[in-house]
Amino acid sequence: MNFGMSVLVRSGVGPLCALARAAIPSIWRGKYFSSGNEPAENNLVTPMLRHLMYKIKSTGPITVAEYMKEVLTNPVKGYYVHRDMLGEKGDFITSPEISQIFGELLGIWFISEWMATGKSTAFQLVELGPGRGTLMGDILRVFSQLGSVLKNCDISVHLVEVSQKLSEVQALTLTEEKVPLERNAESPVYMKGVTKSGIPISWYRDLHDVPKGHSFYLAHEFFDVLPVHKFQKTPQGWREVFIDIDPQVSDKLRFVLAPSATPAEIFIQHDETRDHIEVCPDAGVIVEELSWRIALTGGAALVADYGHDGTKTDTFRGFCGHKLHDVLIAPGTADLTADVDFSFLRRTAQGKVASLGPITQHTFLKNMGIDVRLKVLLDKSNEPSMKQQLLQGYDMLMNPKKMGERFNFFALLPHQRLQGGRDQMNACQSKPFASPVAGFSELAWQ
Ligand code: SAH
């Protein structure tokens, strides 16, 4: 399909892309219970470290999940709340910031699913953790370019974002300056406006607050920042990893093991064979919510993140200035992440909706026609530097040693979608026919 020819400049495509957070192998292995040997210098005593030390002194060691939650999303001092950490000048770079093609193909995926499920007269496009709004911008550009296909459909955009700073950046990227934003910090809908292409757009802090209409959901590099609990197998059984103040070194934190069982142990599978695991109850809550919404009102959810299918052990790590950063040093100055356990997402969705994947980003984007799209853009761009940028971006997204294999795509769909609902029956068929889901099968979008 030809959906417009524009080639956009992406500042993210350059030498720094080699340092995208997903492309860096985990080198944290084997450091489960030590934060490393870096000295705790005075300038590393951040306001967040002081806050955490005070908390630990008052109520005792905290779980890794509580640590992640405080460090990343504490409303006053949280890492995500007051800064734009994305891009070359920030701490990490993501696929939509690297290449416009990424968002364009995701836009096609949503249109493809909308068409395959009977072209509803209205839908909500909901994004969790939209960063700078770049991905949504690329998707909405495709929607505009395919305006003739979507012309009778009433679309609205809903962004779930906890960061004050990033919501401002998203508004700048996506909205029409001439229509002022409505703001109400106290309301669940804390900002409202109209996109450049005239679509109503609203901001929420929580998925629960998004209206429960027929929706397509997107979460790119969102699940990996949700707090995880870490457990170590010991001769006494599973023991949770906590964070405590190091008694030997002033102003330093360290990992310790809980002396007895803790409540989050309930998330560990009975037949678990690994000796160290990370569980993410918040991911379970969100997948539950997405699942019942999709089961009730149709639509689909597309999740893309780095992760594994229930096989990895210690993946908790920090990123600062495109470098790996000790997770316990200078908290609040670095991003903290853990790989997404897709097997847990699948188990959570089971029985409510169908799931597809995880499949690698390389396979998904190939199936979505990335090669054709790249060729169109290369043919249309006259400048050698632009061509080089497109090729570098393609390599970063697709190269198995870069983001191609570390990233995975995973989808939640109503059961009828895979069985073939009535709206997927054509006149010559006596039985419903389930058309393939784009991206997850080679017979994808033509
Ligand atoms: N999807 C974007 C940004 C990824 S960074 C991209 O791929 O470029 C993670 C995003 O999730 C940021 O926008 C951050 O502010 C947001 N975020 C982090 N924790 C969140 C939470 N608990 N609820 C909603 N948004 C959250």
Coordinates of C-alpha atoms and ligand atoms in Angstrom, one line a residue:
M1 CA 0.0 0.0 0.0
N2 CA 1.2 3.5 -0.8
F3 CA 0.5 5.7 2.1
G4 CA 2.4 8.9 1.4
M5 CA 6.0 9.6 0.6
S6 CA 7.3 12.0 3.2
V7 CA 10.7 11.4 4.6
L8 CA 11.1 12.9 8.1
V9 CA 14.3 14.0 9.8
R10 CA 15.0 12.0 13.0
S11 CA 17.6 13.5 15.2
G12 CA 18.0 10.1 16.9
V13 CA 19.7 8.4 13.9
G14 CA 23.4 8.9 14.3
P15 CA 26.4 7.4 16.0
L16 CA 24.6 7.4 19.4
C17 CA 22.0 5.0 18.1
A18 CA 24.5 2.3 18.6
L19 CA 23.9 3.1 22.3
A20 CA 20.1 2.6 22.3
R21 CA 19.1 1.1 25.6
A22 CA 17.7 -2.1 24.1
A23 CA 20.9 -2.8 22.2
I24 CA 23.1 -2.9 25.2
P25 CA 23.5 -6.5 26.5
S26 CA 22.8 -7.1 30.1
I27 CA 26.2 -7.0 31.9
W28 CA 24.6 -7.0 35.3
R29 CA 24.6 -10.7 35.7
G30 CA 26.2 -12.1 38.8
K31 CA 25.8 -8.9 40.8
Y32 CA 22.6 -9.8 42.5
F33 CA 23.5 -8.7 46.0
S34 CA 26.0 -6.0 45.5
S35 CA 25.6 -2.6 43.9
G36 CA 29.2 -2.8 42.7
N37 CA 32.4 -1.1 43.8
E38 CA 31.7 2.5 42.8
P39 CA 32.4 4.8 45.7
A40 CA 29.5 6.8 47.1
E41 CA 30.7 10.3 46.3
N42 CA 28.9 13.3 47.7
N43 CA 27.4 14.4 44.4
L44 CA 25.8 11.0 44.1
V45 CA 23.7 11.8 47.2
T46 CA 20.7 12.8 45.3
P47 CA 17.4 14.1 46.8
M48 CA 15.9 10.7 45.9
L49 CA 18.7 8.9 47.8
R50 CA 18.0 11.0 50.9
H51 CA 14.3 10.4 50.6
L52 CA 14.9 6.6 50.3
M53 CA 17.4 6.5 53.2
Y54 CA 14.9 8.3 55.4
K55 CA 12.2 5.9 54.4
I56 CA 14.3 2.8 55.0
K57 CA 15.5 4.2 58.4
S58 CA 11.9 4.7 59.4
T59 CA 10.2 1.6 58.1
G60 CA 13.0 -0.9 57.2
P61 CA 14.3 -2.2 53.9
I62 CA 12.1 -1.8 50.8
T63 CA 11.4 -4.2 47.9
V64 CA 13.0 -3.7 44.5
A65 CA 9.4 -2.9 43.3
E66 CA 9.0 -0.1 45.8
Y67 CA 12.4 1.2 45.0
M68 CA 11.6 1.3 41.2
K69 CA 8.3 2.9 41.8
E70 CA 9.7 5.6 44.0
V71 CA 12.7 6.3 41.8
L72 CA 10.8 6.4 38.6
T73 CA 7.4 7.9 39.3
N74 CA 7.4 9.6 42.8
P75 CA 5.2 12.6 42.0
V76 CA 7.8 15.1 43.4
K77 CA 11.2 13.6 42.7
G78 CA 10.6 10.7 40.2
Y79 CA 12.9 10.3 37.3
Y80 CA 10.1 10.2 34.7
V81 CA 8.1 13.1 36.2
H82 CA 10.2 16.2 35.4
R83 CA 12.5 15.5 32.5
D84 CA 12.7 14.5 28.9
M85 CA 15.1 11.6 29.0
L86 CA 14.7 10.4 25.5
G87 CA 17.0 10.9 22.5
E88 CA 20.6 11.7 21.9
K89 CA 20.9 14.2 24.7
G90 CA 18.9 12.1 27.1
D91 CA 19.6 8.6 28.7
F92 CA 18.2 6.2 26.0
I93 CA 16.7 6.2 22.6
T94 CA 13.7 4.2 21.3
S95 CA 12.6 2.8 18.0
P96 CA 10.1 5.5 17.1
E97 CA 12.8 8.1 17.8
I98 CA 15.2 6.3 15.5
S99 CA 13.0 5.8 12.4
Q100 CA 9.7 7.2 11.1
I101 CA 9.1 3.8 9.5
F102 CA 8.5 2.1 12.9
G103 CA 5.5 4.2 13.7
E104 CA 4.2 4.1 10.2
L105 CA 4.1 0.3 10.2
L106 CA 2.4 0.3 13.6
G107 CA -0.2 2.7 12.1
I108 CA -0.8 0.3 9.3
W109 CA -1.2 -2.6 11.9
F110 CA -4.0 -0.7 13.7
I111 CA -5.8 0.1 10.4
S112 CA -5.4 -3.5 9.3
E113 CA -6.9 -4.8 12.5
W114 CA -9.7 -2.3 12.3
M115 CA -10.5 -3.5 8.8
A116 CA -10.2 -7.2 9.7
T117 CA -12.7 -6.7 12.5
G118 CA -15.5 -5.1 10.5
K119 CA -14.5 -1.4 10.2
S120 CA -16.3 -0.1 13.3
T121 CA -17.8 3.3 13.0
A122 CA -15.7 4.6 15.9
F123 CA -12.6 3.7 17.9
Q124 CA -10.3 5.0 20.6
L125 CA -6.6 4.8 20.0
V126 CA -5.0 4.5 23.5
E127 CA -1.2 4.7 24.1
L128 CA 0.4 3.8 27.4
G129 CA 3.6 5.7 28.1
P130 CA 3.8 7.7 24.9
G131 CA 7.3 9.3 25.6
R132 CA 7.7 12.3 23.4
G133 CA 4.6 11.5 21.3
T134 CA 6.7 10.7 18.3
L135 CA 5.2 7.2 17.8
M136 CA 1.6 8.5 18.0
G137 CA 2.6 11.3 15.6
D138 CA 3.8 8.8 13.0
I139 CA 0.7 6.7 13.5
L140 CA -1.6 9.7 13.1
R141 CA 0.2 10.8 10.0
V142 CA -0.5 7.4 8.4
F143 CA -4.2 7.7 9.5
S144 CA -4.3 11.1 7.7
Q145 CA -2.7 9.8 4.6
L146 CA -5.2 6.9 4.6
G147 CA -8.0 9.3 5.3
S148 CA -10.1 7.9 2.4
V149 CA -10.1 4.5 4.2
L150 CA -10.9 5.9 7.6
K151 CA -13.2 8.8 6.5
N152 CA -16.4 7.5 8.1
C153 CA -14.7 6.4 11.4
D154 CA -14.9 8.6 14.5
I155 CA -11.4 8.4 16.1
S156 CA -10.2 9.8 19.4
V157 CA -6.7 9.6 21.0
H158 CA -6.1 8.8 24.7
L159 CA -2.7 9.0 26.3
V160 CA -1.8 7.4 29.6
E161 CA 1.1 9.3 31.0
V162 CA 2.4 10.0 34.5
S163 CA 5.1 12.5 33.5
Q164 CA 4.2 16.1 33.7
K165 CA 7.2 17.0 31.6
L166 CA 6.6 14.4 28.9
S167 CA 2.9 15.2 28.7
E168 CA 3.9 18.8 27.8
V169 CA 6.3 17.4 25.1
Q170 CA 3.5 15.2 23.7
A171 CA 1.1 18.1 23.5
L172 CA 3.7 20.1 21.6
T173 CA 4.3 17.2 19.2
L174 CA 0.7 16.3 18.6
T175 CA -1.7 19.2 19.1
E176 CA -2.9 22.1 17.1
E177 CA -1.4 25.2 18.6
K178 CA -4.3 27.3 17.6
V179 CA -6.7 25.3 19.8
P180 CA -5.6 25.8 23.4
L181 CA -5.3 22.8 25.7
E182 CA -7.8 22.4 28.5
R183 CA -6.0 21.6 31.8
N184 CA -7.4 20.4 35.0
A185 CA -4.7 18.8 37.3
E186 CA -7.3 17.5 39.7
S187 CA -9.4 15.6 37.1
P188 CA -8.6 12.1 35.8
V189 CA -8.5 13.7 32.4
Y190 CA -5.7 16.2 33.2
M191 CA -5.3 17.6 29.7
K192 CA -7.5 17.8 26.6
G193 CA -7.0 19.1 23.1
V194 CA -7.2 18.5 19.4
T195 CA -4.5 16.9 17.3
K196 CA -2.9 18.6 14.3
S197 CA -5.3 16.5 12.1
G198 CA -8.3 17.5 14.1
I199 CA -8.7 14.4 16.3
P200 CA -9.8 14.9 20.0
I201 CA -6.9 13.9 22.4
S202 CA -7.0 13.5 26.2
W203 CA -4.4 12.7 28.8
Y204 CA -4.8 10.4 31.9
R205 CA -2.5 9.1 34.6
D206 CA -4.1 5.7 34.8
L207 CA -5.6 3.2 32.2
H208 CA -8.7 2.8 34.5
D209 CA -9.7 6.4 33.7
V210 CA -9.8 5.9 29.9
P211 CA -13.4 5.6 28.7
K212 CA -14.3 1.9 28.2
G213 CA -15.3 2.2 24.5
H214 CA -14.1 0.1 21.5
S215 CA -10.3 0.7 21.6
F216 CA -7.0 -0.2 20.1
Y217 CA -4.2 -0.1 22.7
L218 CA -0.5 0.4 22.2
A219 CA 2.4 0.0 24.7
H220 CA 5.9 0.5 23.4
E221 CA 8.7 0.4 26.0
F222 CA 6.1 0.8 28.7
F223 CA 5.9 -2.5 30.5
D224 CA 9.7 -2.6 31.1
V225 CA 9.5 0.4 33.4
L226 CA 6.9 -1.1 35.7
P227 CA 8.2 -2.2 39.1
V228 CA 9.4 -5.7 39.5
H229 CA 9.9 -7.9 42.6
K230 CA 13.1 -9.9 42.6
F231 CA 13.4 -13.4 44.1
Q232 CA 16.4 -15.6 44.8
K233 CA 16.1 -19.4 45.3
T234 CA 17.8 -20.4 48.6
P235 CA 18.0 -23.7 50.5
Q236 CA 15.1 -22.3 52.6
G237 CA 13.0 -21.6 49.6
W238 CA 12.3 -18.4 47.6
R239 CA 13.5 -15.2 49.3
E240 CA 12.7 -11.7 48.1
V241 CA 15.5 -9.3 47.4
F242 CA 15.2 -6.0 49.3
I243 CA 17.1 -2.8 49.3
D244 CA 18.7 -1.6 52.6
I245 CA 21.3 1.0 53.7
D246 CA 24.8 -0.3 53.6
P247 CA 26.1 -0.3 57.2
Q248 CA 29.8 -0.3 56.0
V249 CA 29.7 2.8 53.6
S250 CA 27.8 6.0 54.3
D251 CA 25.1 7.1 51.9
K252 CA 25.2 3.8 50.0
L253 CA 22.4 1.3 49.4
R254 CA 22.8 -2.4 49.0
F255 CA 20.8 -5.5 48.2
V256 CA 19.8 -7.9 51.0
L257 CA 17.6 -11.0 51.1
A258 CA 14.4 -11.1 53.2
P259 CA 14.8 -13.5 56.1
S260 CA 11.4 -15.1 55.5
A261 CA 8.7 -15.5 52.8
T262 CA 7.0 -12.3 51.5
P263 CA 3.6 -11.7 49.9
A264 CA 4.8 -11.2 46.2
E265 CA 5.9 -14.9 46.3
I266 CA 2.4 -15.7 45.2
F267 CA 3.4 -14.6 41.7
I268 CA 6.1 -17.4 41.4
Q269 CA 5.0 -20.4 39.4
H270 CA 4.9 -23.8 41.3
D271 CA 7.1 -25.5 38.7
E272 CA 9.6 -22.6 38.3
T273 CA 13.0 -24.0 37.4
R274 CA 15.1 -20.7 37.4
D275 CA 17.0 -19.8 40.6
H276 CA 16.5 -16.0 40.3
I277 CA 13.3 -14.4 38.9
E278 CA 11.6 -11.1 38.5
V279 CA 7.8 -10.7 38.8
C280 CA 5.8 -7.7 37.9
P281 CA 2.3 -7.5 39.5
D282 CA 1.6 -4.1 37.9
A283 CA 2.0 -5.6 34.5
G284 CA -0.6 -8.3 35.5
V285 CA -3.1 -5.6 36.6
I286 CA -2.7 -3.7 33.3
V287 CA -3.0 -6.9 31.2
E288 CA -6.1 -7.9 33.2
E289 CA -7.7 -4.6 32.5
L290 CA -6.7 -4.6 28.8
S291 CA -8.0 -8.2 28.5
W292 CA -11.5 -7.6 30.0
R293 CA -11.8 -4.4 28.0
I294 CA -11.0 -6.2 24.7
A295 CA -13.2 -9.1 25.6
L296 CA -16.1 -6.8 26.2
T297 CA -15.8 -4.2 23.5
G298 CA -13.4 -5.7 20.9
G299 CA -10.3 -4.0 19.5
A300 CA -6.8 -5.2 20.2
A301 CA -3.6 -4.4 22.1
L302 CA -0.1 -4.3 20.7
V303 CA 2.7 -4.5 23.1
A304 CA 6.3 -4.1 22.0
D305 CA 9.2 -4.2 24.4
Y306 CA 12.4 -6.0 25.2
G307 CA 11.8 -9.1 27.1
H308 CA 11.7 -12.9 27.2
D309 CA 9.3 -15.8 27.3
G310 CA 9.8 -16.8 31.0
T311 CA 13.4 -17.7 30.6
K312 CA 15.6 -14.9 31.8
T313 CA 16.7 -14.3 35.4
D314 CA 18.3 -11.0 36.5
T315 CA 17.5 -8.2 34.0
F316 CA 17.1 -5.2 36.3
R317 CA 19.4 -2.4 35.2
G318 CA 19.9 1.3 34.9
F319 CA 20.7 3.7 32.0
C320 CA 22.1 7.1 32.2
G321 CA 23.5 9.1 29.3
H322 CA 23.3 6.0 27.0
K323 CA 25.5 4.0 29.4
L324 CA 24.7 1.2 31.8
H325 CA 24.3 2.7 35.3
D326 CA 24.5 0.9 38.7
V327 CA 20.9 0.7 39.7
L328 CA 21.6 1.7 43.3
I329 CA 23.9 4.7 42.7
A330 CA 22.5 8.3 42.5
P331 CA 18.8 7.1 42.3
G332 CA 16.6 9.5 40.4
T333 CA 19.3 10.4 37.8
A334 CA 19.0 7.2 35.7
D335 CA 16.3 5.1 34.0
L336 CA 15.6 1.8 35.7
T337 CA 14.1 -1.1 33.7
A338 CA 13.6 -4.9 33.7
D339 CA 12.9 -7.1 30.7
V340 CA 9.2 -7.9 30.2
D341 CA 8.2 -11.5 30.9
F342 CA 5.8 -12.2 28.1
S343 CA 4.9 -15.6 29.4
F344 CA 3.4 -13.9 32.4
L345 CA 1.4 -11.5 30.2
R346 CA 0.1 -14.5 28.2
R347 CA -0.9 -16.4 31.4
T348 CA -2.7 -13.3 32.7
A349 CA -4.7 -12.8 29.5
Q350 CA -5.5 -16.5 29.1
G351 CA -9.2 -17.4 29.2
K352 CA -10.2 -13.8 28.6
V353 CA -8.6 -13.0 25.2
A354 CA -6.3 -14.6 22.7
S355 CA -2.7 -13.6 22.5
L356 CA -0.1 -13.7 19.7
G357 CA 3.7 -13.7 20.1
P358 CA 6.1 -12.7 21.4
I359 CA 7.8 -12.6 18.0
T360 CA 11.0 -10.6 17.4
Q361 CA 10.9 -7.1 16.1
H362 CA 12.9 -8.2 13.1
T363 CA 10.1 -10.7 12.1
F364 CA 7.2 -8.4 12.9
L365 CA 8.6 -5.5 10.9
K366 CA 9.6 -7.8 8.0
N367 CA 6.0 -9.2 7.9
M368 CA 4.7 -5.6 8.0
G369 CA 6.6 -4.8 4.9
I370 CA 9.5 -2.7 6.2
D371 CA 11.6 -3.5 3.2
V372 CA 9.0 -2.1 0.8
R373 CA 8.5 1.0 2.9
L374 CA 12.3 1.6 3.1
K375 CA 12.6 1.3 -0.7
V376 CA 9.8 3.8 -1.3
L377 CA 11.5 6.3 1.1
L378 CA 15.0 5.7 -0.4
D379 CA 13.6 6.3 -3.9
K380 CA 12.0 9.5 -2.8
S381 CA 14.9 11.1 -0.9
N382 CA 17.4 13.0 -3.0
E383 CA 19.9 13.8 -0.3
P384 CA 22.6 11.2 0.4
S385 CA 22.6 12.1 4.1
M386 CA 18.9 11.3 4.3
K387 CA 19.4 8.0 2.6
Q388 CA 22.2 7.1 5.0
Q389 CA 19.9 8.1 7.9
L390 CA 17.2 5.8 6.6
L391 CA 19.6 2.9 6.2
Q392 CA 21.1 3.4 9.6
G393 CA 17.7 3.5 11.2
Y394 CA 16.7 0.3 9.4
D395 CA 19.8 -1.4 10.6
M396 CA 19.3 -0.3 14.2
L397 CA 15.7 -1.6 14.2
M398 CA 16.3 -4.8 12.3
N399 CA 19.8 -6.0 12.9
P400 CA 19.5 -9.1 15.2
K401 CA 22.5 -7.8 17.1
K402 CA 20.9 -4.5 17.7
M403 CA 17.1 -4.1 18.3
G404 CA 16.0 -6.8 15.9
E405 CA 16.0 -9.7 18.3
R406 CA 16.0 -8.1 21.7
F407 CA 12.7 -6.5 21.0
N408 CA 9.5 -8.5 20.8
F409 CA 5.9 -7.9 19.7
F410 CA 2.9 -9.4 21.5
A411 CA -0.8 -8.8 20.8
L412 CA -4.1 -9.3 22.7
L413 CA -7.1 -10.0 20.5
P414 CA -10.7 -11.1 21.1
H415 CA -11.1 -14.8 20.7
Q416 CA -13.4 -14.3 17.8
R417 CA -10.7 -12.5 15.9
L418 CA -8.6 -15.8 15.6
Q419 CA -11.6 -18.1 15.2
G420 CA -13.2 -15.9 12.5
G421 CA -16.2 -13.8 13.7
R422 CA -19.4 -13.2 11.6
D423 CA -18.0 -9.9 10.3
Q424 CA -15.1 -11.8 8.8
M425 CA -17.3 -14.0 6.6
N426 CA -17.5 -13.2 2.9
A427 CA -20.4 -13.9 0.6
C428 CA -18.9 -17.1 -0.8
Q429 CA -18.1 -18.7 2.5
S430 CA -20.5 -20.8 4.6
K431 CA -18.0 -20.7 7.6
P432 CA -16.4 -17.7 9.2
F433 CA -12.8 -17.1 8.1
A434 CA -10.2 -15.6 10.3
S435 CA -7.9 -13.4 8.2
P436 CA -4.3 -13.5 9.3
V437 CA -3.2 -10.9 11.9
A438 CA -0.7 -8.5 10.2
G439 CA 2.8 -8.7 11.4
F440 CA 2.4 -12.1 13.2
S441 CA 2.2 -14.0 10.0
E442 CA 4.0 -13.7 6.6
L443 CA 0.7 -13.3 4.8
A444 CA 0.4 -9.9 6.4
W445 CA -0.5 -6.6 4.8
Q446 CA -0.1 -6.6 1.0
Ligands
SAH1 N1 6.8 4.8 24.3 C1 7.8 5.8 24.3 C2 8.4 6.1 25.6 C3 9.0 5.0 26.4 S1 9.7 5.5 28.0 C4 8.8 5.4 23.2 O1 8.9 4.3 22.8 O2 9.6 6.3 22.8 C5 8.4 5.1 29.1 C6 7.2 6.0 29.1 O3 6.2 5.5 30.0 C7 7.4 7.5 29.4 O4 6.5 8.3 28.7 C8 7.0 7.5 30.9 O5 6.8 8.8 31.4 C9 5.8 6.6 30.9 N2 5.5 6.0 32.2 C10 6.4 5.4 33.1 N3 5.7 4.8 34.1 C11 4.4 5.0 33.9 C12 3.2 4.7 34.6 N4 3.2 4.0 35.7 N5 2.0 5.0 34.0 C13 2.0 5.7 32.9 N6 3.1 6.1 32.2 C14 4.3 5.7 32.7

